[in-house]
Coordinates of C-alpha atoms and ligand atoms in Angstrom, one line a residue:
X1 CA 25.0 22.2 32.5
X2 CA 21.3 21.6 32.4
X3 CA 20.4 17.8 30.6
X4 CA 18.0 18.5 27.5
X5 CA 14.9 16.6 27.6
X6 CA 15.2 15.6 24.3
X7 CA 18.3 13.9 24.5
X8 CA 16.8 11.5 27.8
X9 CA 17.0 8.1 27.2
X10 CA 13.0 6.4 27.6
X11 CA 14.7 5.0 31.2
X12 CA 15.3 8.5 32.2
X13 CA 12.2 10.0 30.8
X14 CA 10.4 7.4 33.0
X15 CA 11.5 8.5 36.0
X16 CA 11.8 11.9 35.7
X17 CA 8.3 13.0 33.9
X18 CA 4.7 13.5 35.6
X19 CA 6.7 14.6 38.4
X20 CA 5.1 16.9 41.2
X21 CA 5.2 20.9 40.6
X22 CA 6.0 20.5 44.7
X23 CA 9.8 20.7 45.2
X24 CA 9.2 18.8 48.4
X25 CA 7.7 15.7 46.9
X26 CA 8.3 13.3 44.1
X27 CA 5.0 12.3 43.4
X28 CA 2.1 14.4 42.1
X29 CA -1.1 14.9 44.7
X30 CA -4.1 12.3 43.8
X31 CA -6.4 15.9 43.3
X32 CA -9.8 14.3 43.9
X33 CA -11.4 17.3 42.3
X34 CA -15.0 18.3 40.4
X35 CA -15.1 21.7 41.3
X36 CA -12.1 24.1 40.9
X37 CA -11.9 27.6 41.9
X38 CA -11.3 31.3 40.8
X39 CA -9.8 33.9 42.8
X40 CA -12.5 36.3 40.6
X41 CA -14.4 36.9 37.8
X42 CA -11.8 37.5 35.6
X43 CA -9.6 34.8 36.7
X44 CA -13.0 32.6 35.9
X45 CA -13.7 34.2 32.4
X46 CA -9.8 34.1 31.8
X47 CA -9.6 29.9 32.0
X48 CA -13.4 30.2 30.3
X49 CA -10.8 30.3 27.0
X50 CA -7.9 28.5 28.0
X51 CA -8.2 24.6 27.0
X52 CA -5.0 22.9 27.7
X53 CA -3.5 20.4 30.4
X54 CA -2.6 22.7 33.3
X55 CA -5.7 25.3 33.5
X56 CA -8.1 24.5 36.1
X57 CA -11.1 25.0 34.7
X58 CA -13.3 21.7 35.9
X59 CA -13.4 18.6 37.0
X60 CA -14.1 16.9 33.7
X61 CA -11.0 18.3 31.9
X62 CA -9.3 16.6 34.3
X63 CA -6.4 18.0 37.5
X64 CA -3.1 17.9 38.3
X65 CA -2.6 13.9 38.8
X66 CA -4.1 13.3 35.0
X67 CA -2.2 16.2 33.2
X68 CA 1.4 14.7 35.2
X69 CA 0.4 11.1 33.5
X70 CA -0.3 12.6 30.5
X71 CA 2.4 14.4 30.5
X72 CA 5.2 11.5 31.1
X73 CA 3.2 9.9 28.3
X74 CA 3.8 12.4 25.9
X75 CA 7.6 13.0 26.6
X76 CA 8.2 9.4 25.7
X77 CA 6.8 10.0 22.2
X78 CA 9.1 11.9 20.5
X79 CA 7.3 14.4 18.0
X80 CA 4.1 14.5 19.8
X81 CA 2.6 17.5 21.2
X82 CA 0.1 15.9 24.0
X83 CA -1.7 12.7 25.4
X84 CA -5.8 12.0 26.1
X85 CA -6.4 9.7 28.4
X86 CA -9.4 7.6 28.3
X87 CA -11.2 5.0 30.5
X88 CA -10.1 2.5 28.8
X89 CA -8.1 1.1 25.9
X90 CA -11.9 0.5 23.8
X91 CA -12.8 3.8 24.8
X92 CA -9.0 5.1 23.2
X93 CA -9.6 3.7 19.9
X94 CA -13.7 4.9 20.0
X95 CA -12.3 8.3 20.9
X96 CA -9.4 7.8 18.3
X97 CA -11.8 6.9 15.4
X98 CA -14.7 9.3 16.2
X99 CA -12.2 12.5 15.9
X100 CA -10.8 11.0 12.3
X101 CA -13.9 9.7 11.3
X102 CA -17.0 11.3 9.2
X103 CA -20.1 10.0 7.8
X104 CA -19.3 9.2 4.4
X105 CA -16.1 8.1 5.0
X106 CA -14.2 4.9 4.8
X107 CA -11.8 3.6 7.4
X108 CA -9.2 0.8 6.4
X109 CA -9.0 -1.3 9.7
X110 CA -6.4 -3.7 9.9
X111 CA -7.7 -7.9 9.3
X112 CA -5.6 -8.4 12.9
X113 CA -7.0 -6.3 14.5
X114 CA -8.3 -6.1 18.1
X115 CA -12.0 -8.4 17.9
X116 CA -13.8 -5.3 20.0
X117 CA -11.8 -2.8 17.7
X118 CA -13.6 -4.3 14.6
X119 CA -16.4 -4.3 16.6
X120 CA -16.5 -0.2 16.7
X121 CA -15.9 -0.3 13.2
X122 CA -18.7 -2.8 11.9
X123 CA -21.1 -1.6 14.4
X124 CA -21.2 1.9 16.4
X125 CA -19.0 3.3 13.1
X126 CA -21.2 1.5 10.1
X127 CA -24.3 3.4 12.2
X128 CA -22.8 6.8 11.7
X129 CA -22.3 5.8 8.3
X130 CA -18.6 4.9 8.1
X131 CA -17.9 2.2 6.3
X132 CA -15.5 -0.1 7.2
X133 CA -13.2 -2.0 5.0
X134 CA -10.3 -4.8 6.2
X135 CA -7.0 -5.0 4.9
X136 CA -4.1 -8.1 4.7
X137 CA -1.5 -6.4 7.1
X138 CA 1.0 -8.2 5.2
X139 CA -0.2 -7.3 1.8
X140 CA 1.1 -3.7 1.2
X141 CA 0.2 -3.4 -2.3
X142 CA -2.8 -4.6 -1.6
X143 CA -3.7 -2.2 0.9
X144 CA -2.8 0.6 -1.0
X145 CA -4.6 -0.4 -4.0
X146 CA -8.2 -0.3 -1.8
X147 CA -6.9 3.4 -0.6
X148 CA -10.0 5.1 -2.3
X149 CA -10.9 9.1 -2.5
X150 CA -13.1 8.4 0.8
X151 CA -10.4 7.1 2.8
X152 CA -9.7 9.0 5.4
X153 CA -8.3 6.9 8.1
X154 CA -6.4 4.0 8.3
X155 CA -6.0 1.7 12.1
X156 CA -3.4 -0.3 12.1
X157 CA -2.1 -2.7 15.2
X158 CA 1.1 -4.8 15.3
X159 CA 2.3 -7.3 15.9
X160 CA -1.7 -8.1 15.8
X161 CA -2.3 -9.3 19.5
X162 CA -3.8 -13.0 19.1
X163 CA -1.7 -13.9 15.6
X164 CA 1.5 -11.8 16.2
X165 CA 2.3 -10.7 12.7
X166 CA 4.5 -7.8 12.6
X167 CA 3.7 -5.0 9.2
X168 CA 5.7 -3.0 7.5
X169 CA 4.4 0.1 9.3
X170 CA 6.8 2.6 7.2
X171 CA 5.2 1.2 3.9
X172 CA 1.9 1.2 4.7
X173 CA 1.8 4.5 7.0
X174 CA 3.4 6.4 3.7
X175 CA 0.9 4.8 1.3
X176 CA -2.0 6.3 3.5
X177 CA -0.4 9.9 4.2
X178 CA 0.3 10.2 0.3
X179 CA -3.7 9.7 0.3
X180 CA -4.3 12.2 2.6
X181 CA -5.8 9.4 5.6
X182 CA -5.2 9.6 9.2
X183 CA -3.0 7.2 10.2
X184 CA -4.0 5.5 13.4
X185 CA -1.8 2.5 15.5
X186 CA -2.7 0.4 18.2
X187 CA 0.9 0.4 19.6
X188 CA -0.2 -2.0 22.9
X189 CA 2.2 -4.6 22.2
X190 CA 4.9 -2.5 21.8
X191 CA 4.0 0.8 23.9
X192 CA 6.2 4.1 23.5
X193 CA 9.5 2.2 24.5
X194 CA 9.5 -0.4 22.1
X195 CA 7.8 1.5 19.2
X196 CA 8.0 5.2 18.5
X197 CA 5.1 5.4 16.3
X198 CA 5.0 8.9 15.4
X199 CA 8.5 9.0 14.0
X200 CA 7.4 6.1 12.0
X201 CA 4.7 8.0 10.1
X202 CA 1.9 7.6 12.1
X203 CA -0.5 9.9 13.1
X204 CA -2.1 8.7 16.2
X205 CA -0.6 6.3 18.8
X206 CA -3.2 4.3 20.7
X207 CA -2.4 2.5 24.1
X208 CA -4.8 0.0 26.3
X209 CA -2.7 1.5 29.6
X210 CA -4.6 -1.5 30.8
X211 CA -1.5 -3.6 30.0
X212 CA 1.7 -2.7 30.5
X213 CA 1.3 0.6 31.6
X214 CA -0.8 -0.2 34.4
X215 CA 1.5 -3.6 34.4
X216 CA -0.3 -4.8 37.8
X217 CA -3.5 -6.1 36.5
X218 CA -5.4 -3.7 38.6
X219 CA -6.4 -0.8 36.7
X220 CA -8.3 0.1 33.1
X221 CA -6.9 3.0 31.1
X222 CA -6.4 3.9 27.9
X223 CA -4.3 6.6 25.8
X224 CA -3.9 8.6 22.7
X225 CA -0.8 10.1 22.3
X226 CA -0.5 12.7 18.9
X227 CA 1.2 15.7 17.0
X228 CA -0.4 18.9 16.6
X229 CA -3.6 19.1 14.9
X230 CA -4.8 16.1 16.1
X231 CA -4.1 16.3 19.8
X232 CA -6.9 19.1 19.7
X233 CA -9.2 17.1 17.7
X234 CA -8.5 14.2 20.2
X235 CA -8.9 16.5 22.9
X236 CA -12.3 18.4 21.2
X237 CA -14.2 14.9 21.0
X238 CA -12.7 13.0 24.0
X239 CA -14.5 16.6 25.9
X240 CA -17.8 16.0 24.4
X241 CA -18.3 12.6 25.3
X242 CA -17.6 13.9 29.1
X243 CA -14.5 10.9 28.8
X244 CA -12.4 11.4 32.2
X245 CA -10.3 9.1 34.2
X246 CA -10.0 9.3 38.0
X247 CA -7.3 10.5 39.6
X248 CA -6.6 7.7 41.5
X249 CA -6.3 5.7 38.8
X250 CA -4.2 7.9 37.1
X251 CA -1.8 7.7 40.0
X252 CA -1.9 4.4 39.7
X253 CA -0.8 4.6 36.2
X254 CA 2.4 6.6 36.8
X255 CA 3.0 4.4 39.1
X256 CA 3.1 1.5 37.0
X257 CA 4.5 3.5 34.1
X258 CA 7.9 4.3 36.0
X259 CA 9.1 0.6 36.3
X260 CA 7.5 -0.1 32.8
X261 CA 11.4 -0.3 31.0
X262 CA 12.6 -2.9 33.7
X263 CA 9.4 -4.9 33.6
X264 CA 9.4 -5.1 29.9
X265 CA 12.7 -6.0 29.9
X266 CA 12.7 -8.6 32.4
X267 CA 9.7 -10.0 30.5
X268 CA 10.9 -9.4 26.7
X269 CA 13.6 -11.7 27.9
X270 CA 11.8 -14.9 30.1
X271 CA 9.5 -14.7 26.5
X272 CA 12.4 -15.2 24.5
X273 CA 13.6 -18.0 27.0
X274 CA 10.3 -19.8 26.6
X275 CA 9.6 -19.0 22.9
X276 CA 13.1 -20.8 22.3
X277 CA 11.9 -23.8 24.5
X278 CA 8.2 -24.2 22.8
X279 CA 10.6 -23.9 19.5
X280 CA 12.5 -27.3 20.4
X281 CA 9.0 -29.4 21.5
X282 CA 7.7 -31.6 18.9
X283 CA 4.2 -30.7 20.3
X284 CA 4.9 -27.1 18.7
X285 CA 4.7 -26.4 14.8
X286 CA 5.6 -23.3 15.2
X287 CA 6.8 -19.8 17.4
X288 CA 4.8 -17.1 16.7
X289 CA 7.1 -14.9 19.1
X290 CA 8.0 -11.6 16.7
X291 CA 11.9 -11.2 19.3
X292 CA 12.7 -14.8 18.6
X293 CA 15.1 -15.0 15.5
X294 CA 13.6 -17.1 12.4
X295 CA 10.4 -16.3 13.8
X296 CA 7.4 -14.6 11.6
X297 CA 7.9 -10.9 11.2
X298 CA 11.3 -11.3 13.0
X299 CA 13.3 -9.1 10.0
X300 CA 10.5 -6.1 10.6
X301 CA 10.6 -6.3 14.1
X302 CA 14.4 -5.6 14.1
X303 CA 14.3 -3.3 11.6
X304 CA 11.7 -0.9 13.6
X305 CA 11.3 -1.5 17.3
X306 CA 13.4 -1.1 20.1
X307 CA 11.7 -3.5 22.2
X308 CA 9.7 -6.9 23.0
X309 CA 7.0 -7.8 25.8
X310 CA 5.7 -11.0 27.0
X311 CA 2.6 -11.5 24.8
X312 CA 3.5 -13.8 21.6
X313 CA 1.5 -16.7 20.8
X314 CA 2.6 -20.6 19.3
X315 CA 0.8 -23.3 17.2
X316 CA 0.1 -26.6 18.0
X317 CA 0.9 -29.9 16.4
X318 CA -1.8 -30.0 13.9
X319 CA -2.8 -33.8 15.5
X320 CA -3.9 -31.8 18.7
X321 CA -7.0 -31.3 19.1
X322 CA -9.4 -28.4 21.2
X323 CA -9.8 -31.0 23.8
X324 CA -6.2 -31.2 24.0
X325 CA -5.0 -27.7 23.6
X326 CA -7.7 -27.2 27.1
X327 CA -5.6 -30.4 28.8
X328 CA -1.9 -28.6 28.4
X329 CA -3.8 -25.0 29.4
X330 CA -5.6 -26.3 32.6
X331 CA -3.0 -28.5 34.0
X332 CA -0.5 -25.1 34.0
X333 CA -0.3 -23.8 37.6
X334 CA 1.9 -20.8 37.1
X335 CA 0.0 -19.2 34.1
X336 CA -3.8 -18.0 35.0
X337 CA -6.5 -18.7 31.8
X338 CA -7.9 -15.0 30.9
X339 CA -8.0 -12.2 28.6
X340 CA -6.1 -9.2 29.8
X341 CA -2.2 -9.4 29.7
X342 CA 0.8 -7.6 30.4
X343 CA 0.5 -7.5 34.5
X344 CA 3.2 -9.2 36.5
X345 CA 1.8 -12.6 36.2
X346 CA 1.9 -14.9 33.6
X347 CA -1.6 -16.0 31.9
X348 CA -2.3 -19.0 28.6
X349 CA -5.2 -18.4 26.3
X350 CA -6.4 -20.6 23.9
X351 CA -7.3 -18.4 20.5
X352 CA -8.7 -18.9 17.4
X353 CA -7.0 -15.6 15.1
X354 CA -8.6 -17.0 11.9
X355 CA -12.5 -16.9 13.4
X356 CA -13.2 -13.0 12.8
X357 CA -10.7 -12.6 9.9
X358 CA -12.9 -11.4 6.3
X359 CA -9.7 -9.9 3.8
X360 CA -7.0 -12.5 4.7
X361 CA -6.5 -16.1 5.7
X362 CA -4.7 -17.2 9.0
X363 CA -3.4 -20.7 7.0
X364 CA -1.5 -21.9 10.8
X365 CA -1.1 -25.8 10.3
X366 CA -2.8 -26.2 13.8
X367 CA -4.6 -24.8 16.7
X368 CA -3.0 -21.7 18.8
X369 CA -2.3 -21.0 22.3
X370 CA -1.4 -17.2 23.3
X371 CA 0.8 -16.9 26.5
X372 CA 1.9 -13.4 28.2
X373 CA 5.0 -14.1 30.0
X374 CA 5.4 -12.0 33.3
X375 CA 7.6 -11.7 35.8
X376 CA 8.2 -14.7 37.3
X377 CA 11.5 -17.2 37.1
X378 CA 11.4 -18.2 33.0
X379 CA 12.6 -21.8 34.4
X380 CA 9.6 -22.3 36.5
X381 CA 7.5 -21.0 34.0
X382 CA 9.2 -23.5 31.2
X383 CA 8.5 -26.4 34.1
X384 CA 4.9 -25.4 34.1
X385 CA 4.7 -25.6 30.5
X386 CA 6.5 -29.1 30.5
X387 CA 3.8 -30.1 33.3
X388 CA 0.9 -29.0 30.7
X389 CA 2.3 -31.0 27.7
X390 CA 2.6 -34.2 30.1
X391 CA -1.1 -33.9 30.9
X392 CA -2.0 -33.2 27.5
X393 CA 0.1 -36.5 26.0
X394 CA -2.2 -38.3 28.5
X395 CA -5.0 -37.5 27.1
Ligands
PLP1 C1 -6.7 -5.0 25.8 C2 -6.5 -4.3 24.5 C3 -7.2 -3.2 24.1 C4 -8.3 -2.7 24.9 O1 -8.0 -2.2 26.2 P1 -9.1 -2.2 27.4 O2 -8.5 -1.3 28.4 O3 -9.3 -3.6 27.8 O4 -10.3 -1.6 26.8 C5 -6.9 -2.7 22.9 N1 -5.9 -3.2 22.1 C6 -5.2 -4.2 22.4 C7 -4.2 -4.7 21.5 C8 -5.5 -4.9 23.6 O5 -4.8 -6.0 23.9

């Protein structure tokens, strides 16, 4: 008996997608490929009409090695008909927003959101004349009290990726749709595995590939994974702006993407293991870790994901100060200081969530530090930390 695709676990689905059309080898060619080629005329005017994944046409609707990664991305999706891929994360949302988007029209962005994500909507979006209004991601009556006749897309990202507060994506994804808006996710945190976001009423599942997909801190990608209608309107605008990812990179990306369940695993649970440390230090007011139980947005979490990451953020003892927050981060010799996360190795941020906030208040009773556990031992890690709070105590 032949297994169904739709009844694949994610695992399976991981390992078995984007595979090569060549019976003789796993792994799709890296096509490095502007130019393809007709047998004749007719073949040429033939794939002239035909604008899917899988006709050769030209180099900038992309080959073989993007339409396999595109592919696996769509299969773990369930309900969505196909995946854009884009050069990077930014340039997913851009895309995302650009297709949904009109002059004239008002987009609800979430107050959590992404800083360069608001940046799109304040700046390139408010020149097209979209205008751009925030919401409280934990106010749902709220939010749909500012859905207005000009709404026509809402973005929405959680848990947001500096303050880690999960929404009630059901609620407010419903509240939009009986409006008639677009609803649009930044599902980074979570990716496909822990979040199916299309069976959770949204429209348009955005993905910085960047993170975990990638998962090795060497490659920039980004994603939009949709149903129907709006896979061709993705795919319509993402051709117009000439958006195309190499093929080596997108190799590199499958690549990543079939160990992307045991990674996230492995690092759901070291987070966990440090979250519930940072939780018993009386340096630590409080665990903003969305897996660990107690935690904010702990209930929703449970109640609509299937799965955790690394990235979660905790606040400080409000007695400790910037200088202080910098002593625990640069003493730490396991976790690198920068912005990118979800690779193999851990990295600690110092962040500031309530700077760019304008339609809700981040009220944390001190300052924040935002960690993205990877894949090393969680005991060394926790040592680390210990190390860090030593140096900062000595001020
Ligand atoms: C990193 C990130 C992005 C953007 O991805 P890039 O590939 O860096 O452009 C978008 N959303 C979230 C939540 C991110 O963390």
């Amino acid at each position: 008996m032949t297994a169904r695709r739709d009844d694949l676990r994610a695992e399976t689905l991981l390992a078995t997608s984007g595979r090569s059309n060549d019976p003789n080898v796993v792994n799709p060619p890296i096509y490095r490929a502007s130019t393809h080629l007709y047998p004749d005329c007719a073949a040429l005017r033939a794939g002239q009409l035909s604008n899917r994944d899988g006709a050769f046409f030209y180099g900038r609707r992309g080959g073989p090695t993007q339409w396999a990664l595109a592919q696996a991305l769509t299969a773990l999706d369930p309900g969505a008909a196909g995946t854009v891929l884009y050069p990077s994360g930014s340039a997913a949302i851009a895309g995302a927003l650009l297709a949904a988007l009109a002059p004239g029209d008002v987009l609800l962005v979430t107050d959590n959101a992404y800083e360069p994500t608001r940046t799109i909507a304040t700046g390139m979006l408010a020149r097209l004349g979209v205008e751009a209004r925030f919401f409280d991601p934990l106010d749902v009556a709220g939010f749909a009290a500012q859905l207005c006749e000009r709404t026509t897309a809402v973005l929405l990202e959680s848990p947001g990726s500096l303050s880690m507060e999960v929404c009630d994506i059901p609620a407010l994804a419903a509240a939009a749709r009986a409006h008639g808006a677009a609803v649009l996710i930044d599902n980074t945190w979570a990716s496909p595995l822990g979040f199916k976001a299309l069976d959770h009423g949204c429209d348009i599942s955005i993905q910085a590939l960047t993170k975990h997909v990638g998962g090795h801190s060497d490659l920039m990608m980004g994603s939009c994974t949709a149903a129907g209608p709006w896979h061709g309107k993705l795919r319509a605008v993402s051709q117009q702006l000439g958006q195309i990812v190499s093929p080596d990179e997108a190799a590199l990306a499958l690549r990543g993407l079939r160990t992307l369940a045991v990674r996230l695993e492995r690092e759901t649970a070291s987070a966990l293991a440090v979250a519930r440390w940072l939780a018993g230090r009386p340096e630590v007011a409080q665990v903003l870790c969305p897996m660990l139980p107690g935690a904010p947005g702990h209930d929703l979490w449970l109640r609509d994901f299937s799965g955790g990451c690394g990235l979660f953020s905790f606040i400080l003892a409000n007695d400790i100060d910037d200088a202080a927050r910098c002593r625990l981060i640069d003493a730490l010799e396991l976790f690198g200081i920068g912005y990118s996360w979800g690779g193999f190795e851990s990295l600690a941020l110092p962040v500031d969530p309530g700077r760019i906030r304008t339609a809700s208040r981040w009220a944390a009773p001190g300052l924040a530090v935002r960690l993205s556990i990877g894949l090393e031992d969680p005991d060394d890690l926790i040592a680390d930390l210990e190390r860090g709070f030593v140096a900062m105590a000595r001020g």
